[in-house]
Coordinates of N, CA, C and O in Angstrom, one line a residue:
L1 N -51.7 -48.4 25.3 CA -51.2 -49.2 24.2 C -51.7 -50.7 24.3 O -51.8 -51.2 25.4
N2 N -52.0 -51.3 23.2 CA -52.5 -52.6 23.2 C -51.3 -53.5 22.6 O -50.9 -53.3 21.5
V3 N -50.9 -54.5 23.4 CA -49.8 -55.4 23.0 C -50.1 -56.1 21.7 O -49.3 -56.2 20.8
E4 N -51.3 -56.6 21.5 CA -51.7 -57.3 20.3 C -51.6 -56.4 19.1 O -51.1 -56.8 18.0
D5 N -52.0 -55.1 19.2 CA -51.8 -54.1 18.1 C -50.4 -53.9 17.8 O -50.0 -53.8 16.6
I6 N -49.5 -53.8 18.8 CA -48.1 -53.6 18.6 C -47.5 -54.8 17.8 O -46.8 -54.6 16.8
L7 N -47.8 -56.0 18.3 CA -47.3 -57.2 17.7 C -47.8 -57.4 16.2 O -47.0 -57.9 15.4
K8 N -49.0 -57.0 15.9 CA -49.5 -57.1 14.5 C -48.7 -56.2 13.6 O -48.6 -56.5 12.4
R9 N -48.0 -55.2 14.0 CA -47.3 -54.3 13.1 C -45.8 -54.7 12.9 O -45.1 -53.9 12.4
Q10 N -45.4 -55.8 13.4 CA -44.0 -56.2 13.3 C -44.0 -57.7 12.8 O -44.9 -58.4 13.0
T11 N -42.8 -58.1 12.3 CA -42.6 -59.5 11.9 C -42.2 -60.4 13.1 O -42.5 -61.6 13.0
S12 N -41.6 -59.9 14.1 CA -41.1 -60.7 15.2 C -42.3 -60.9 16.2 O -43.1 -60.0 16.4
P13 N -42.3 -62.1 16.8 CA -43.4 -62.4 17.8 C -43.0 -61.8 19.2 O -43.8 -62.0 20.1
Y14 N -41.9 -61.2 19.3 CA -41.4 -60.7 20.6 C -41.6 -59.2 20.8 O -41.3 -58.4 19.9
L15 N -42.1 -58.9 22.0 CA -42.3 -57.5 22.3 C -41.0 -57.0 22.9 O -40.5 -57.5 23.9
A16 N -40.4 -55.9 22.4 CA -39.2 -55.3 22.9 C -39.4 -53.8 23.0 O -40.4 -53.2 22.5
K17 N -38.5 -53.1 23.6 CA -38.5 -51.7 23.7 C -38.7 -51.0 22.3 O -39.5 -50.1 22.1
S18 N -38.0 -51.5 21.4 CA -38.0 -51.0 20.0 C -39.4 -51.2 19.4 O -39.9 -50.3 18.6
S19 N -40.1 -52.2 19.8 CA -41.5 -52.4 19.3 C -42.4 -51.3 19.8 O -43.2 -50.8 19.0
I20 N -42.3 -50.9 21.0 CA -43.1 -49.9 21.6 C -42.8 -48.5 21.0 O -43.6 -47.8 20.6
I21 N -41.5 -48.3 20.8 CA -41.0 -47.0 20.2 C -41.6 -46.9 18.8 O -42.1 -45.9 18.4
N22 N -41.4 -47.9 18.0 CA -41.9 -47.9 16.6 C -43.4 -47.7 16.6 O -43.9 -47.0 15.7
Y23 N -44.1 -48.3 17.5 CA -45.6 -48.1 17.6 C -46.0 -46.7 18.0 O -46.9 -46.1 17.4
L24 N -45.2 -46.1 18.9 CA -45.5 -44.7 19.3 C -45.3 -43.8 18.1 O -46.1 -42.8 17.9
V25 N -44.3 -44.0 17.3 CA -44.1 -43.3 16.1 C -45.2 -43.5 15.1 O -45.7 -42.6 14.5
Y26 N -45.6 -44.8 14.9 CA -46.7 -45.1 14.0 C -48.0 -44.4 14.4 O -48.7 -43.8 13.5
L27 N -48.2 -44.3 15.7 CA -49.5 -43.6 16.2 C -49.4 -42.1 16.0 O -50.4 -41.4 16.2
G28 N -48.2 -41.6 15.8 CA -48.0 -40.1 15.7 C -47.8 -39.4 17.0 O -47.8 -38.2 17.1
I29 N -47.6 -40.2 18.1 CA -47.4 -39.6 19.4 C -46.0 -38.9 19.4 O -45.9 -37.9 20.1
T30 N -45.1 -39.4 18.7 CA -43.8 -38.7 18.5 C -43.2 -39.1 17.2 O -43.6 -40.1 16.6
D31 N -42.3 -38.3 16.7 CA -41.5 -38.7 15.5 C -40.1 -38.8 15.8 O -39.2 -38.9 14.9
D32 N -39.7 -38.7 17.0 CA -38.3 -38.7 17.5 C -38.0 -40.0 18.3 O -38.5 -40.2 19.4
Y33 N -37.4 -41.0 17.6 CA -37.1 -42.3 18.2 C -36.3 -42.1 19.5 O -36.6 -42.8 20.5
R34 N -35.3 -41.3 19.5 CA -34.5 -41.1 20.7 C -35.3 -40.5 21.9 O -35.2 -41.0 23.0
A35 N -36.1 -39.5 21.6 CA -36.9 -39.0 22.7 C -38.0 -40.0 23.2 O -38.2 -40.1 24.4
A36 N -38.5 -40.8 22.3 CA -39.5 -41.8 22.6 C -38.8 -42.8 23.6 O -39.4 -43.2 24.6
S37 N -37.6 -43.2 23.3 CA -36.9 -44.1 24.1 C -36.7 -43.5 25.5 O -37.0 -44.2 26.5
Y38 N -36.3 -42.3 25.6 CA -36.0 -41.6 26.9 C -37.3 -41.4 27.7 O -37.4 -41.8 28.8
Y39 N -38.3 -40.8 27.1 CA -39.5 -40.3 27.8 C -40.5 -41.4 28.1 O -41.3 -41.4 29.0
Y40 N -40.6 -42.4 27.2 CA -41.7 -43.4 27.3 C -41.2 -44.8 27.8 O -42.0 -45.5 28.4
V41 N -40.0 -45.2 27.5 CA -39.6 -46.5 27.9 C -38.2 -46.6 28.5 O -37.7 -47.6 28.9
G42 N -37.5 -45.5 28.6 CA -36.2 -45.4 29.2 C -36.2 -45.6 30.7 O -37.2 -45.6 31.3
K43 N -35.0 -45.8 31.2 CA -34.8 -46.1 32.6 C -35.4 -45.0 33.5 O -35.7 -45.3 34.7
K44 N -35.5 -43.8 33.1 CA -36.0 -42.7 33.9 C -37.5 -42.4 33.7 O -38.0 -41.6 34.3
S45 N -38.1 -43.2 32.8 CA -39.5 -42.9 32.5 C -40.4 -43.7 33.6 O -39.9 -44.7 34.2
K46 N -41.6 -43.2 33.8 CA -42.5 -43.9 34.7 C -42.9 -45.2 34.2 O -43.5 -46.0 35.0
N47 N -42.7 -45.5 33.0 CA -43.1 -46.8 32.4 C -42.1 -47.9 32.4 O -42.3 -49.0 32.0
Y48 N -40.9 -47.5 32.9 CA -39.8 -48.4 32.8 C -40.0 -49.6 33.8 O -40.4 -49.5 34.9
I49 N -39.8 -50.8 33.2 CA -39.8 -52.1 34.0 C -38.4 -52.7 34.0 O -37.9 -53.0 32.9
P50 N -37.8 -52.8 35.2 CA -36.4 -53.3 35.2 C -36.4 -54.8 34.7 O -37.3 -55.5 34.9
R51 N -35.3 -55.1 34.0 CA -35.1 -56.4 33.5 C -34.8 -57.4 34.6 O -34.1 -57.0 35.6
K52 N -35.2 -58.6 34.5 CA -34.8 -59.7 35.4 C -33.5 -60.2 34.8 O -33.5 -60.6 33.6
K53 N -32.5 -60.4 35.6 CA -31.2 -60.9 35.0 C -31.0 -62.3 35.5 O -31.2 -62.6 36.7
L54 N -30.5 -63.1 34.6 CA -30.1 -64.4 34.9 C -28.6 -64.5 35.2 O -27.8 -63.7 34.7
S55 N -28.2 -65.4 36.1 CA -26.8 -65.6 36.3 C -26.2 -66.3 35.0 O -27.0 -66.9 34.3
L56 N -24.9 -66.1 34.8 CA -24.3 -66.8 33.7 C -24.5 -68.3 33.8 O -24.8 -68.9 32.8
Q57 N -24.4 -68.8 35.0 CA -24.5 -70.3 35.2 C -26.0 -70.7 34.8 O -26.1 -71.7 34.0
K58 N -27.0 -70.0 35.2 CA -28.4 -70.3 34.9 C -28.6 -70.2 33.4 O -29.3 -71.1 32.8
A59 N -28.2 -69.1 32.8 CA -28.4 -68.9 31.4 C -27.7 -70.1 30.6 O -28.3 -70.6 29.6
T60 N -26.5 -70.5 31.0 CA -25.8 -71.6 30.3 C -26.6 -72.9 30.5 O -26.7 -73.6 29.5
E61 N -27.1 -73.1 31.6 CA -27.9 -74.4 31.9 C -29.1 -74.4 31.0 O -29.4 -75.4 30.4
M62 N -29.7 -73.2 30.8 CA -31.0 -73.1 30.0 C -30.6 -73.4 28.5 O -31.4 -74.1 27.8
V63 N -29.5 -72.8 28.1 CA -29.1 -73.0 26.7 C -28.8 -74.5 26.5 O -29.3 -75.1 25.5
L64 N -28.0 -75.1 27.4 CA -27.7 -76.5 27.2 C -28.9 -77.4 27.3 O -29.1 -78.3 26.5
D65 N -29.8 -77.1 28.2 CA -31.1 -77.9 28.4 C -31.9 -77.9 27.1 O -32.7 -78.8 26.9
S66 N -31.9 -76.8 26.4 CA -32.7 -76.6 25.2 C -32.0 -77.1 23.9 O -32.5 -77.0 22.8
G67 N -30.8 -77.7 24.1 CA -30.0 -78.2 23.0 C -29.2 -77.2 22.3 O -28.6 -77.5 21.2
G68 N -29.0 -76.0 22.8 CA -28.2 -75.0 22.2 C -26.7 -75.1 22.5 O -26.3 -76.0 23.3
I69 N -26.0 -74.2 22.0 CA -24.6 -74.1 22.2 C -24.3 -72.8 22.9 O -24.4 -71.7 22.3
P70 N -23.9 -72.8 24.2 CA -23.7 -71.6 24.9 C -22.4 -70.9 24.5 O -21.3 -71.5 24.4
V71 N -22.5 -69.6 24.2 CA -21.4 -68.8 23.8 C -21.4 -67.4 24.5 O -22.5 -66.9 24.7
I72 N -20.2 -66.9 24.9 CA -20.2 -65.6 25.5 C -20.2 -64.6 24.3 O -19.4 -64.6 23.4
A73 N -21.3 -63.8 24.3 CA -21.5 -62.8 23.2 C -20.6 -61.6 23.4 O -20.3 -61.2 24.6
H74 N -20.2 -61.0 22.3 CA -19.3 -59.8 22.3 C -18.5 -59.6 23.5 O -18.7 -58.6 24.3
P75 N -17.5 -60.5 23.8 CA -16.7 -60.4 25.1 C -16.0 -59.1 25.3 O -15.8 -58.7 26.5
Y76 N -15.6 -58.4 24.3 CA -14.9 -57.1 24.5 C -15.8 -56.0 25.1 O -15.3 -55.1 25.7
R77 N -17.1 -56.2 24.9 CA -18.0 -55.2 25.5 C -18.0 -55.2 27.0 O -18.5 -54.3 27.7
I78 N -17.6 -56.4 27.6 CA -17.5 -56.5 29.0 C -16.6 -55.4 29.6 O -16.7 -54.9 30.7
L79 N -15.6 -55.0 28.8 CA -14.6 -54.0 29.2 C -15.3 -52.7 29.5 O -14.7 -51.9 30.2
I80 N -16.4 -52.4 28.8 CA -17.1 -51.2 29.0 C -17.6 -51.1 30.5 O -17.5 -50.0 31.1
V81 N -18.0 -52.2 31.0 CA -18.5 -52.3 32.4 C -17.4 -52.4 33.4 O -17.4 -51.9 34.4
D82 N -16.4 -53.2 33.0 CA -15.3 -53.5 33.9 C -14.0 -53.4 33.1 O -13.5 -54.4 32.5
P83 N -13.3 -52.2 33.1 CA -12.1 -52.0 32.3 C -10.9 -53.0 32.7 O -10.0 -53.1 32.0
S84 N -11.0 -53.5 33.9 CA -9.9 -54.4 34.3 C -10.1 -55.9 33.9 O -9.3 -56.7 34.2
F85 N -11.2 -56.2 33.2 CA -11.6 -57.5 32.8 C -10.6 -58.1 31.9 O -10.2 -57.5 30.9
K86 N -10.1 -59.3 32.2 CA -9.2 -60.0 31.3 C -9.8 -61.3 30.9 O -10.0 -62.3 31.7
L87 N -10.3 -61.4 29.6 CA -11.0 -62.5 29.1 C -10.4 -63.8 29.4 O -11.0 -64.7 29.9
E88 N -9.1 -63.9 29.1 CA -8.4 -65.2 29.2 C -8.4 -65.8 30.6 O -8.4 -67.0 30.8
E89 N -8.5 -64.9 31.6 CA -8.5 -65.3 33.0 C -9.8 -66.0 33.4 O -9.8 -66.7 34.4
H90 N -10.8 -65.9 32.6 CA -12.1 -66.5 32.9 C -12.4 -67.7 32.1 O -13.5 -68.4 32.3
I91 N -11.6 -68.1 31.2 CA -11.9 -69.2 30.2 C -12.1 -70.5 31.0 O -13.1 -71.2 30.7
A92 N -11.3 -70.9 31.9 CA -11.5 -72.2 32.7 C -12.8 -72.2 33.3 O -13.6 -73.2 33.3
E93 N -13.2 -71.1 34.0 CA -14.5 -71.0 34.6 C -15.6 -71.1 33.6 O -16.6 -71.8 33.9
Y94 N -15.5 -70.5 32.5 CA -16.5 -70.5 31.4 C -16.7 -72.0 31.0 O -17.8 -72.5 30.8
K95 N -15.6 -72.6 30.7 CA -15.6 -74.0 30.2 C -16.2 -74.9 31.2 O -17.0 -75.8 30.9
E96 N -15.9 -74.7 32.5 CA -16.5 -75.6 33.6 C -18.0 -75.4 33.6 O -18.7 -76.4 33.9
M97 N -18.5 -74.3 33.3 CA -20.0 -74.0 33.3 C -20.6 -74.7 32.1 O -21.8 -74.9 32.1
G98 N -19.8 -75.0 31.1 CA -20.4 -75.6 29.9 C -20.4 -74.7 28.7 O -21.0 -75.0 27.6
I99 N -19.8 -73.5 28.8 CA -19.8 -72.5 27.7 C -18.8 -73.1 26.7 O -17.7 -73.5 27.0
A100 N -19.3 -73.1 25.4 CA -18.5 -73.8 24.4 C -17.7 -72.8 23.5 O -16.8 -73.3 22.8
G101 N -18.0 -71.5 23.6 CA -17.3 -70.6 22.7 C -17.4 -69.2 23.0 O -18.1 -68.8 24.0
L102 N -16.8 -68.4 22.1 CA -16.8 -66.9 22.3 C -17.2 -66.3 20.9 O -16.8 -66.8 19.9
E103 N -18.0 -65.3 21.0 CA -18.4 -64.5 19.8 C -17.2 -63.7 19.3 O -16.8 -62.8 20.1
A104 N -16.7 -63.9 18.2 CA -15.6 -63.1 17.6 C -16.1 -62.1 16.6 O -15.7 -60.9 16.7
H105 N -16.9 -62.5 15.7 CA -17.4 -61.6 14.6 C -18.6 -60.8 15.2 O -19.6 -61.4 15.3
T106 N -18.4 -59.6 15.4 CA -19.4 -58.7 15.9 C -19.1 -57.3 15.5 O -17.9 -56.9 15.6
P107 N -20.0 -56.4 15.2 CA -19.7 -55.0 14.9 C -19.1 -54.3 16.0 O -18.4 -53.2 15.8
S108 N -19.2 -54.8 17.2 CA -18.6 -54.0 18.4 C -17.2 -54.4 18.6 O -16.5 -53.7 19.4
H109 N -16.6 -55.3 17.8 CA -15.2 -55.6 17.9 C -14.4 -55.0 16.8 O -14.9 -55.0 15.6
T110 N -13.2 -54.6 17.1 CA -12.3 -54.2 16.0 C -11.7 -55.4 15.4 O -11.9 -56.5 16.0
K111 N -11.1 -55.3 14.3 CA -10.5 -56.5 13.6 C -9.4 -57.1 14.6 O -9.4 -58.4 14.7
E112 N -8.7 -56.3 15.3 CA -7.7 -56.8 16.2 C -8.4 -57.6 17.4 O -7.9 -58.7 17.7
Q113 N -9.5 -57.1 17.9 CA -10.2 -57.8 18.9 C -10.8 -59.1 18.4 O -10.7 -60.1 19.1
E114 N -11.3 -59.0 17.2 CA -11.8 -60.2 16.6 C -10.8 -61.3 16.5 O -11.0 -62.5 16.9
L115 N -9.6 -61.0 16.0 CA -8.5 -62.0 15.9 C -8.1 -62.5 17.3 O -7.8 -63.6 17.4
H116 N -8.1 -61.6 18.3 CA -7.7 -62.0 19.6 C -8.7 -63.0 20.2 O -8.3 -64.0 20.8
V117 N -10.0 -62.8 20.0 CA -11.0 -63.7 20.5 C -10.8 -65.0 19.8 O -10.9 -66.1 20.4
K118 N -10.6 -65.0 18.4 CA -10.4 -66.2 17.7 C -9.2 -67.0 18.2 O -9.3 -68.2 18.4
D119 N -8.1 -66.3 18.5 CA -6.9 -66.9 19.0 C -7.1 -67.6 20.4 O -6.7 -68.7 20.7
I120 N -7.8 -66.8 21.3 CA -8.1 -67.4 22.6 C -9.0 -68.6 22.5 O -8.8 -69.6 23.1
S121 N -10.0 -68.6 21.6 CA -10.9 -69.7 21.4 C -10.1 -70.9 21.0 O -10.3 -72.0 21.5
E122 N -9.3 -70.7 20.0 CA -8.5 -71.9 19.4 C -7.6 -72.4 20.5 O -7.4 -73.6 20.6
K123 N -6.9 -71.5 21.2 CA -5.9 -71.9 22.2 C -6.5 -72.8 23.3 O -5.9 -73.7 23.8
H124 N -7.8 -72.5 23.6 CA -8.4 -73.2 24.7 C -9.5 -74.3 24.2 O -10.3 -74.7 25.0
G125 N -9.4 -74.6 22.9 CA -10.3 -75.7 22.4 C -11.8 -75.3 22.4 O -12.7 -76.1 22.6
M126 N -12.1 -74.0 22.2 CA -13.4 -73.5 22.2 C -13.7 -73.1 20.7 O -12.8 -72.9 19.9
I127 N -15.0 -73.0 20.4 CA -15.4 -72.5 19.1 C -15.5 -71.0 19.2 O -15.6 -70.4 20.2
Y128 N -15.5 -70.4 18.0 CA -15.7 -68.9 17.9 C -16.9 -68.8 17.0 O -17.1 -69.6 16.1
T129 N -17.7 -67.7 17.2 CA -18.9 -67.5 16.4 C -19.0 -66.1 15.9 O -18.2 -65.2 16.3
G130 N -20.1 -65.9 15.2 CA -20.5 -64.5 14.8 C -21.9 -64.4 15.3 O -22.7 -65.3 15.3
G131 N -22.3 -63.2 15.6 CA -23.7 -62.9 16.2 C -24.7 -63.0 15.1 O -24.6 -62.6 14.0
S132 N -25.9 -63.5 15.5 CA -27.1 -63.5 14.7 C -28.1 -62.5 15.1 O -29.1 -62.3 14.4
D133 N -27.9 -61.9 16.2 CA -28.8 -60.8 16.7 C -28.3 -59.5 16.3 O -28.2 -58.6 17.2
Y134 N -28.0 -59.3 15.1 CA -27.3 -58.1 14.6 C -28.0 -56.8 14.9 O -29.2 -56.6 14.5
H135 N -27.4 -55.9 15.8 CA -28.1 -54.7 16.2 C -27.7 -53.5 15.4 O -28.2 -52.4 15.6
S136 N -26.7 -53.6 14.6 CA -26.2 -52.5 13.8 C -27.2 -52.1 12.7 O -28.0 -52.9 12.2
G137 N -27.1 -50.9 12.2 CA -28.0 -50.5 11.1 C -27.4 -51.0 9.8 O -28.1 -51.1 8.8
D138 N -26.2 -51.5 9.8 CA -25.6 -52.0 8.5 C -26.0 -53.5 8.4 O -25.5 -54.4 9.1
T139 N -26.9 -53.7 7.5 CA -27.4 -55.1 7.3 C -26.7 -55.8 6.2 O -27.2 -56.9 5.8
S140 N -25.6 -55.3 5.7 CA -25.0 -55.9 4.5 C -24.4 -57.3 4.7 O -24.3 -58.0 3.8
I141 N -24.1 -57.6 6.0 CA -23.5 -58.9 6.2 C -24.5 -59.9 6.8 O -24.2 -61.1 7.0
I142 N -25.7 -59.5 7.0 CA -26.7 -60.5 7.6 C -26.9 -61.6 6.5 O -27.2 -61.3 5.3
G143 N -26.9 -62.8 6.9 CA -27.1 -63.9 6.0 C -25.8 -64.4 5.4 O -25.8 -65.4 4.8
S144 N -24.7 -63.6 5.6 CA -23.4 -64.1 5.0 C -22.9 -65.1 6.1 O -23.3 -65.1 7.2
S145 N -21.9 -65.9 5.6 CA -21.4 -66.9 6.6 C -19.9 -67.0 6.4 O -19.4 -66.7 5.3
D146 N -19.3 -67.5 7.4 CA -17.9 -67.8 7.4 C -17.8 -69.3 7.5 O -18.3 -69.9 8.5
K147 N -17.1 -69.9 6.5 CA -17.1 -71.4 6.5 C -16.5 -71.9 7.8 O -16.9 -72.9 8.3
E148 N -15.5 -71.3 8.3 CA -14.8 -71.7 9.6 C -15.8 -71.7 10.8 O -15.8 -72.6 11.6
L149 N -16.7 -70.7 10.8 CA -17.7 -70.6 11.9 C -18.6 -71.7 11.8 O -18.9 -72.4 12.8
I150 N -19.1 -72.0 10.6 CA -20.1 -73.1 10.5 C -19.5 -74.4 10.8 O -20.1 -75.3 11.5
E151 N -18.3 -74.7 10.3 CA -17.6 -75.9 10.5 C -17.4 -76.1 12.0 O -17.5 -77.2 12.6
G152 N -17.0 -75.0 12.7 CA -16.8 -75.1 14.2 C -18.0 -75.5 14.9 O -18.0 -76.3 15.8
L153 N -19.2 -74.9 14.5 CA -20.4 -75.3 15.2 C -20.8 -76.7 14.9 O -21.2 -77.4 15.8
L154 N -20.7 -77.1 13.6 CA -21.0 -78.5 13.3 C -20.1 -79.5 14.0 O -20.6 -80.5 14.5
N155 N -18.8 -79.2 14.0 CA -17.9 -80.1 14.7 C -18.2 -80.2 16.2 O -18.2 -81.3 16.8
Y156 N -18.6 -79.1 16.8 CA -18.9 -79.1 18.2 C -20.2 -80.0 18.4 O -20.2 -80.8 19.3
R157 N -21.2 -79.8 17.6 CA -22.4 -80.6 17.7 C -22.1 -82.1 17.6 O -22.6 -82.9 18.3
E158 N -21.2 -82.4 16.6 CA -20.9 -83.8 16.4 C -20.1 -84.4 17.6 O -20.4 -85.5 18.1
R159 N -19.2 -83.6 18.2 CA -18.4 -84.1 19.4 C -19.3 -84.3 20.6 O -19.1 -85.2 21.3
K160 N -20.3 -83.4 20.7 CA -21.2 -83.5 21.9 C -22.5 -84.4 21.6 O -23.3 -84.6 22.5
G161 N -22.6 -84.9 20.4 CA -23.7 -85.7 20.1 C -25.1 -85.0 20.1 O -26.1 -85.5 20.5
R162 N -25.0 -83.7 19.7 CA -26.3 -82.9 19.8 C -26.9 -82.8 18.4 O -26.3 -82.7 17.4

């Protein structure tokens, strides 16, 4: 496979697993996205390259250094990895690192979880956000906005002089 050919066939300039899978389907090597993921780029395939992981502290520093606003994405998904995780117990640590908020609006949260994240954010003087890297097949809300979310981000930027 040629990386340049793969990138020419997509609008994003970034190469991802999905880029390779889509290209394999385009070439006619497979017509099964799930099988392509498993056999050609999945963790058990000979082509798999493990991700390099950043610490939360390092990722936060990089976001701050680039002028961004660091936010914990879909915090309830952490429970999948660690069922004993209690979000509110980590807020002081997050804030000390420079994390400014929590993602509340995400397809992976129930309405109850979304409200809980908003409550925790407000209680601890953090912003809450909605994800922009929407992974769901439902694209009906992409581009929509919540006035409170936008005001929270703008107020944060104003307070921090960013």
